[in-house]
Coordinates of C-alpha atoms and ligand atoms in Angstrom, one line a residue:
M248 CA 32.0 -15.2 -94.3
K249 CA 33.8 -15.3 -91.0
I250 CA 34.6 -18.5 -89.1
K251 CA 35.6 -18.6 -85.4
L252 CA 36.7 -21.8 -83.6
W253 CA 35.4 -21.6 -80.0
G254 CA 36.5 -25.2 -79.3
V255 CA 39.1 -27.4 -80.9
R256 CA 39.5 -30.2 -78.4
G257 CA 37.9 -33.6 -78.9
S258 CA 36.0 -36.0 -76.7
L259 CA 36.2 -34.1 -73.4
P260 CA 37.2 -30.6 -72.3
A261 CA 40.9 -30.6 -71.4
P262 CA 42.0 -27.5 -69.4
H263 CA 45.7 -27.2 -68.4
P264 CA 46.2 -28.5 -64.9
P265 CA 48.2 -26.1 -62.6
H266 CA 51.4 -28.1 -62.7
V267 CA 51.4 -28.0 -66.5
L268 CA 50.9 -24.2 -66.5
R269 CA 53.8 -24.0 -64.0
E270 CA 56.1 -26.1 -66.2
K271 CA 55.2 -23.9 -69.2
L272 CA 56.0 -20.8 -67.2
V273 CA 59.3 -22.2 -65.9
G274 CA 60.3 -23.2 -69.4
L275 CA 59.4 -19.8 -70.8
V276 CA 61.3 -17.9 -68.1
D277 CA 64.3 -20.1 -68.7
D278 CA 64.1 -19.5 -72.5
F279 CA 63.8 -15.8 -72.0
L280 CA 67.0 -15.7 -69.9
Q281 CA 68.8 -17.6 -72.7
Y282 CA 67.3 -15.3 -75.3
Q283 CA 68.5 -12.2 -73.4
K284 CA 72.0 -13.6 -73.1
R285 CA 72.1 -14.6 -76.8
T286 CA 70.6 -11.4 -78.3
G287 CA 71.1 -8.7 -75.7
Q288 CA 67.4 -7.9 -76.1
S289 CA 64.9 -7.8 -73.3
D290 CA 61.7 -7.0 -75.2
I291 CA 59.2 -9.5 -73.9
E292 CA 56.7 -9.1 -76.8
Q293 CA 59.5 -9.8 -79.4
F294 CA 60.7 -12.8 -77.4
M295 CA 57.1 -14.2 -77.3
Q296 CA 56.9 -13.9 -81.1
S297 CA 60.0 -16.1 -81.4
I298 CA 58.3 -18.9 -79.4
E299 CA 56.0 -21.5 -80.9
P300 CA 52.4 -20.3 -79.9
H301 CA 51.5 -23.6 -78.4
R302 CA 54.3 -23.2 -75.8
V303 CA 52.8 -20.0 -74.5
S304 CA 49.0 -20.6 -74.7
G305 CA 48.5 -24.2 -75.8
W306 CA 45.9 -25.3 -78.3
G307 CA 42.8 -24.8 -76.2
G308 CA 40.7 -27.0 -74.0
N309 CA 37.1 -26.4 -75.0
T310 CA 35.2 -28.9 -77.2
A311 CA 33.5 -28.5 -80.5
C312 CA 31.8 -25.2 -81.2
V313 CA 32.2 -23.1 -84.4
E314 CA 30.6 -19.7 -85.2
V315 CA 30.0 -18.9 -88.8
H316 CA 28.7 -15.5 -89.8
S317 CA 28.1 -13.2 -92.6
S318 CA 26.9 -9.6 -92.3
K319 CA 23.3 -10.9 -92.4
Q320 CA 23.4 -14.3 -90.6
R321 CA 25.0 -16.1 -87.7
L322 CA 25.2 -19.9 -87.4
I323 CA 26.6 -22.0 -84.6
I324 CA 27.8 -25.5 -85.2
D325 CA 27.6 -27.8 -82.2
G326 CA 27.2 -27.2 -78.5
G327 CA 30.5 -28.4 -77.0
S328 CA 32.0 -26.5 -74.1
G329 CA 33.2 -23.8 -76.5
I330 CA 29.6 -22.6 -76.7
R331 CA 29.7 -21.3 -73.1
P332 CA 32.1 -18.3 -73.9
L333 CA 30.2 -17.8 -77.2
G334 CA 27.0 -17.5 -75.2
E335 CA 28.6 -14.9 -73.0
K336 CA 29.5 -12.9 -76.1
L337 CA 26.0 -13.2 -77.5
M338 CA 24.5 -11.9 -74.2
G339 CA 26.1 -8.5 -75.1
G340 CA 23.6 -8.3 -78.1
P341 CA 19.9 -9.0 -78.5
C342 CA 20.2 -12.4 -76.6
G343 CA 20.9 -10.4 -73.4
V344 CA 17.5 -8.6 -73.6
G345 CA 15.4 -11.6 -74.7
R346 CA 15.2 -10.6 -78.4
G347 CA 17.9 -12.9 -79.7
E348 CA 17.5 -15.6 -82.3
V349 CA 20.1 -18.4 -82.4
H350 CA 20.6 -20.9 -85.2
L351 CA 22.4 -24.0 -84.0
L352 CA 23.4 -26.8 -86.3
M353 CA 24.1 -30.1 -84.7
T354 CA 26.5 -32.6 -86.3
H355 CA 25.6 -35.4 -83.8
F356 CA 25.0 -35.7 -80.1
H357 CA 28.2 -37.2 -78.5
W358 CA 29.0 -35.6 -75.2
D359 CA 31.7 -33.3 -76.5
H360 CA 29.2 -31.7 -78.9
V361 CA 26.4 -31.1 -76.3
I362 CA 28.2 -30.7 -73.0
G363 CA 28.2 -26.9 -73.3
L364 CA 24.4 -26.6 -73.9
P365 CA 23.4 -26.3 -70.2
F366 CA 25.9 -23.4 -69.9
F367 CA 24.8 -21.5 -72.9
V368 CA 23.2 -18.5 -71.1
P369 CA 20.9 -17.3 -74.0
I370 CA 18.9 -20.5 -73.6
F371 CA 17.7 -19.3 -70.2
V372 CA 16.6 -15.9 -71.2
P373 CA 12.8 -15.6 -71.9
G374 CA 12.0 -14.1 -75.3
N375 CA 15.0 -15.7 -77.0
K376 CA 14.5 -18.2 -79.7
I377 CA 16.9 -21.1 -80.1
H378 CA 16.5 -22.9 -83.4
V379 CA 18.2 -26.3 -83.5
Y380 CA 18.8 -28.1 -86.8
S381 CA 19.8 -31.7 -87.3
V382 CA 19.5 -34.5 -89.8
Q383 CA 18.8 -36.9 -86.9
D384 CA 15.2 -37.2 -85.6
D385 CA 16.0 -37.3 -81.9
A386 CA 17.3 -33.8 -81.2
R387 CA 14.4 -32.9 -78.9
E388 CA 14.9 -36.1 -76.9
V389 CA 18.7 -35.4 -76.6
F390 CA 18.0 -31.8 -75.3
E391 CA 15.4 -33.2 -72.8
T392 CA 18.0 -35.6 -71.6
V393 CA 20.8 -33.0 -71.3
F394 CA 18.5 -30.7 -69.3
K395 CA 17.3 -33.3 -66.8
K396 CA 17.7 -34.0 -63.1
P397 CA 19.9 -35.4 -61.6
M398 CA 22.4 -34.3 -64.3
F399 CA 21.2 -30.7 -64.5
P400 CA 18.8 -28.8 -62.1
V401 CA 16.8 -26.9 -64.8
P402 CA 14.5 -29.2 -66.8
F403 CA 14.0 -28.7 -70.5
D404 CA 10.4 -27.5 -70.1
R405 CA 11.6 -24.7 -67.7
L406 CA 14.1 -23.1 -70.0
G407 CA 13.4 -19.4 -70.5
A408 CA 14.0 -19.4 -74.2
E409 CA 11.8 -21.1 -76.8
V410 CA 13.7 -24.0 -78.3
I411 CA 12.5 -24.9 -81.8
F412 CA 13.6 -28.1 -83.6
H413 CA 14.1 -28.3 -87.3
K414 CA 14.9 -31.3 -89.4
L415 CA 17.6 -31.1 -92.1
E416 CA 17.4 -33.3 -95.1
P417 CA 20.5 -35.3 -96.0
R418 CA 22.4 -33.6 -98.9
K419 CA 19.6 -31.0 -99.4
P420 CA 20.7 -27.4 -99.1
K421 CA 18.9 -25.1 -96.7
E422 CA 19.2 -21.3 -97.0
F423 CA 19.8 -19.0 -94.1
N424 CA 19.7 -15.6 -95.6
D425 CA 23.0 -15.4 -97.6
L426 CA 24.4 -18.7 -96.2
K427 CA 23.5 -22.0 -97.8
V428 CA 24.0 -25.1 -95.6
T429 CA 24.1 -28.7 -96.9
P430 CA 24.6 -31.7 -94.6
Y431 CA 26.7 -34.6 -95.8
Q432 CA 27.4 -37.8 -93.9
L433 CA 30.7 -38.4 -92.2
D434 CA 32.3 -41.7 -91.0
H435 CA 31.5 -42.0 -87.3
P436 CA 30.1 -44.8 -85.1
D437 CA 26.9 -42.9 -84.5
P438 CA 25.6 -41.0 -87.5
C439 CA 27.3 -37.7 -87.8
W440 CA 26.7 -35.0 -90.4
G441 CA 29.3 -32.5 -91.7
F442 CA 28.1 -29.2 -93.1
K443 CA 29.1 -27.5 -96.3
I444 CA 28.4 -23.8 -95.9
E445 CA 28.4 -21.5 -98.9
Q446 CA 28.2 -17.8 -99.3
G447 CA 28.4 -16.8 -103.0
N448 CA 31.6 -18.5 -104.2
K449 CA 33.1 -18.9 -100.8
V450 CA 32.9 -22.4 -99.3
F451 CA 33.5 -23.7 -95.8
S452 CA 33.3 -27.4 -95.0
Y453 CA 33.1 -28.7 -91.4
C454 CA 34.2 -32.4 -91.3
V455 CA 34.1 -33.3 -87.6
D456 CA 33.8 -36.0 -86.2
T457 CA 35.0 -38.4 -88.9
E458 CA 37.3 -41.3 -89.3
G459 CA 37.8 -40.6 -93.0
I460 CA 37.3 -44.3 -93.9
R461 CA 35.8 -43.4 -97.3
V462 CA 38.3 -41.4 -99.2
S463 CA 38.0 -42.4 -102.9
P464 CA 35.5 -40.6 -104.9
A465 CA 33.7 -43.9 -105.6
D466 CA 33.4 -44.7 -101.8
L467 CA 32.4 -41.2 -100.9
G468 CA 29.7 -41.2 -103.6
E469 CA 26.9 -38.8 -102.8
D470 CA 29.0 -37.3 -99.9
L471 CA 31.9 -36.3 -102.2
P472 CA 30.6 -32.7 -102.7
L473 CA 31.5 -32.0 -99.0
Y474 CA 35.1 -32.0 -100.2
Q475 CA 34.7 -30.3 -103.5
N476 CA 35.4 -26.6 -104.4
V477 CA 36.2 -25.9 -100.8
D478 CA 38.1 -22.8 -99.6
L479 CA 38.4 -23.9 -95.9
M480 CA 37.9 -27.3 -94.5
V481 CA 37.9 -28.0 -90.7
F482 CA 38.9 -31.7 -90.4
D483 CA 39.1 -34.2 -87.6
A484 CA 42.8 -35.0 -86.6
Q485 CA 42.3 -36.4 -83.1
Y486 CA 45.1 -39.0 -83.6
T487 CA 48.5 -39.2 -85.1
F488 CA 48.7 -41.4 -88.2
L489 CA 49.9 -44.4 -86.3
E490 CA 47.3 -44.0 -83.5
A491 CA 44.6 -43.8 -86.2
A492 CA 45.8 -47.1 -87.7
E493 CA 45.4 -48.7 -84.2
K494 CA 42.1 -47.1 -83.4
V495 CA 40.0 -48.5 -86.2
D496 CA 36.3 -47.7 -85.8
W497 CA 36.9 -45.1 -83.1
G498 CA 35.4 -42.5 -85.4
H499 CA 38.3 -40.1 -85.7
S500 CA 41.0 -39.4 -88.2
S501 CA 44.5 -38.0 -88.6
A502 CA 45.9 -35.1 -90.5
P503 CA 47.5 -37.0 -93.4
V504 CA 44.0 -38.4 -94.4
G505 CA 42.7 -34.8 -94.6
L506 CA 45.7 -33.7 -96.5
D507 CA 45.4 -36.4 -99.1
L508 CA 41.7 -35.5 -99.6
A509 CA 42.6 -31.8 -99.9
V510 CA 45.4 -32.4 -102.4
R511 CA 43.2 -34.6 -104.6
E512 CA 40.1 -32.3 -104.4
G513 CA 42.0 -29.0 -104.6
I514 CA 40.9 -27.8 -101.1
K515 CA 42.7 -24.5 -100.5
R516 CA 43.1 -24.5 -96.7
I517 CA 42.7 -27.0 -93.8
L518 CA 42.5 -26.5 -90.1
F519 CA 42.9 -29.7 -88.1
V520 CA 40.9 -30.0 -84.9
H521 CA 39.4 -32.4 -82.3
H522 CA 42.8 -32.7 -80.6
D523 CA 42.9 -35.7 -78.3
P524 CA 42.1 -34.7 -74.7
A525 CA 45.0 -36.9 -73.5
A526 CA 47.5 -35.2 -75.9
S527 CA 49.8 -32.6 -74.3
D528 CA 50.5 -29.4 -76.1
D529 CA 53.8 -30.8 -77.2
K530 CA 52.2 -34.0 -78.5
V531 CA 49.8 -32.1 -80.7
F532 CA 52.8 -30.1 -81.9
E533 CA 54.6 -33.3 -82.6
A534 CA 51.6 -34.5 -84.7
Q535 CA 51.9 -31.3 -86.6
K536 CA 55.6 -31.9 -87.3
Q537 CA 54.9 -35.5 -88.4
T538 CA 52.2 -34.1 -90.8
Q539 CA 54.8 -31.6 -92.2
D540 CA 57.2 -34.5 -92.8
Y541 CA 54.4 -36.4 -94.5
F542 CA 53.5 -33.4 -96.7
S543 CA 57.2 -32.7 -97.6
A544 CA 57.6 -36.4 -98.6
R545 CA 54.6 -36.1 -100.9
L546 CA 55.9 -32.9 -102.4
K547 CA 59.3 -34.5 -103.0
A548 CA 57.7 -37.6 -104.6
A549 CA 55.5 -35.5 -106.8
K550 CA 58.6 -33.4 -107.9
A551 CA 60.5 -36.6 -108.7
Q552 CA 57.7 -37.7 -111.0
N553 CA 57.4 -34.2 -112.6
R554 CA 54.0 -33.7 -111.1
V555 CA 52.8 -30.5 -109.3
L556 CA 50.8 -31.0 -106.1
T557 CA 47.9 -28.6 -105.5
P558 CA 49.2 -26.1 -102.9
V559 CA 47.3 -26.6 -99.6
Q560 CA 47.7 -24.3 -96.7
W561 CA 47.2 -26.2 -93.5
E562 CA 47.8 -26.0 -89.7
F563 CA 46.7 -27.5 -86.5
A564 CA 44.0 -25.1 -85.1
R565 CA 44.1 -23.3 -81.8
E566 CA 41.0 -22.3 -79.9
G567 CA 39.9 -18.7 -80.7
M568 CA 41.2 -18.7 -84.3
E569 CA 39.2 -16.6 -86.7
I570 CA 39.3 -16.9 -90.5
E571 CA 37.7 -14.7 -93.1
L572 CA 36.9 -16.2 -96.5
Ligands
LIG293 ZN1 33.6 -35.2 -81.0
LIG294 ZN1 31.5 -38.1 -81.9

């Protein structure tokens, strides 16, 4: 199973404004000159490798969209602005000639998860079939609203592709060839459903958007399996730990909450996403450093008590990341 993150920003697309790009460039040129002086080297590629990736390319500005595929099946989770470039890629295959079939799972319908839909080109190509899956009953109504004048010039009933809506049952698995998808409820102001996707013994859990209010096994109850036997979890870390404490009921979490869950449940790897649109690249990096401090403190405390913490591999995700399980 391969997973590609086409959008890791939360709430609203957040492209770099020109002055930020200029500042980045000035900083990099300055660092390169220092690097040259220090090392006597002038290999640009080598210099780039010595720089934190976010300083060069940032974390990404597109909102929620994830592609999950095996050799037999492709699934898309959410239609944030990241679905636009994914649509461009799909147009190079059967979608480009009206013989494509797209399977789109929707967590919920907040703007950042639907904003890319009107720019998903395969939906305009006659002959394509776009299957939309959600636990919620109102997916059709949402699509009709998104594709509606005066917000968008092409109404839903004039889309070229056939859009077919399917209802998912809470906590009931649905098979898509060799991929098994089970929706579990997350902690979000409007109902939002995360997805556990299994292929054989490989497990991917998508836990966005969530505040992570329920963390104990008892509180998670029937939603606990979303966090069990997981190889890779994508988790909502819109805020720093302090911000999350202030923004109660805003529906988003912070990395330490995901880390604690992962340590307890033995989750092998986490990617933190849904970066705040107001957070600069440096601020997201700072949140990553704070998380490292938190994790180091936990490791130290465990060592002092002669306990061994489950090893968890984690990082803040950048747009375009691809992981193979
Ligand atoms: Zn969101
Ligand atoms: Zn949301």
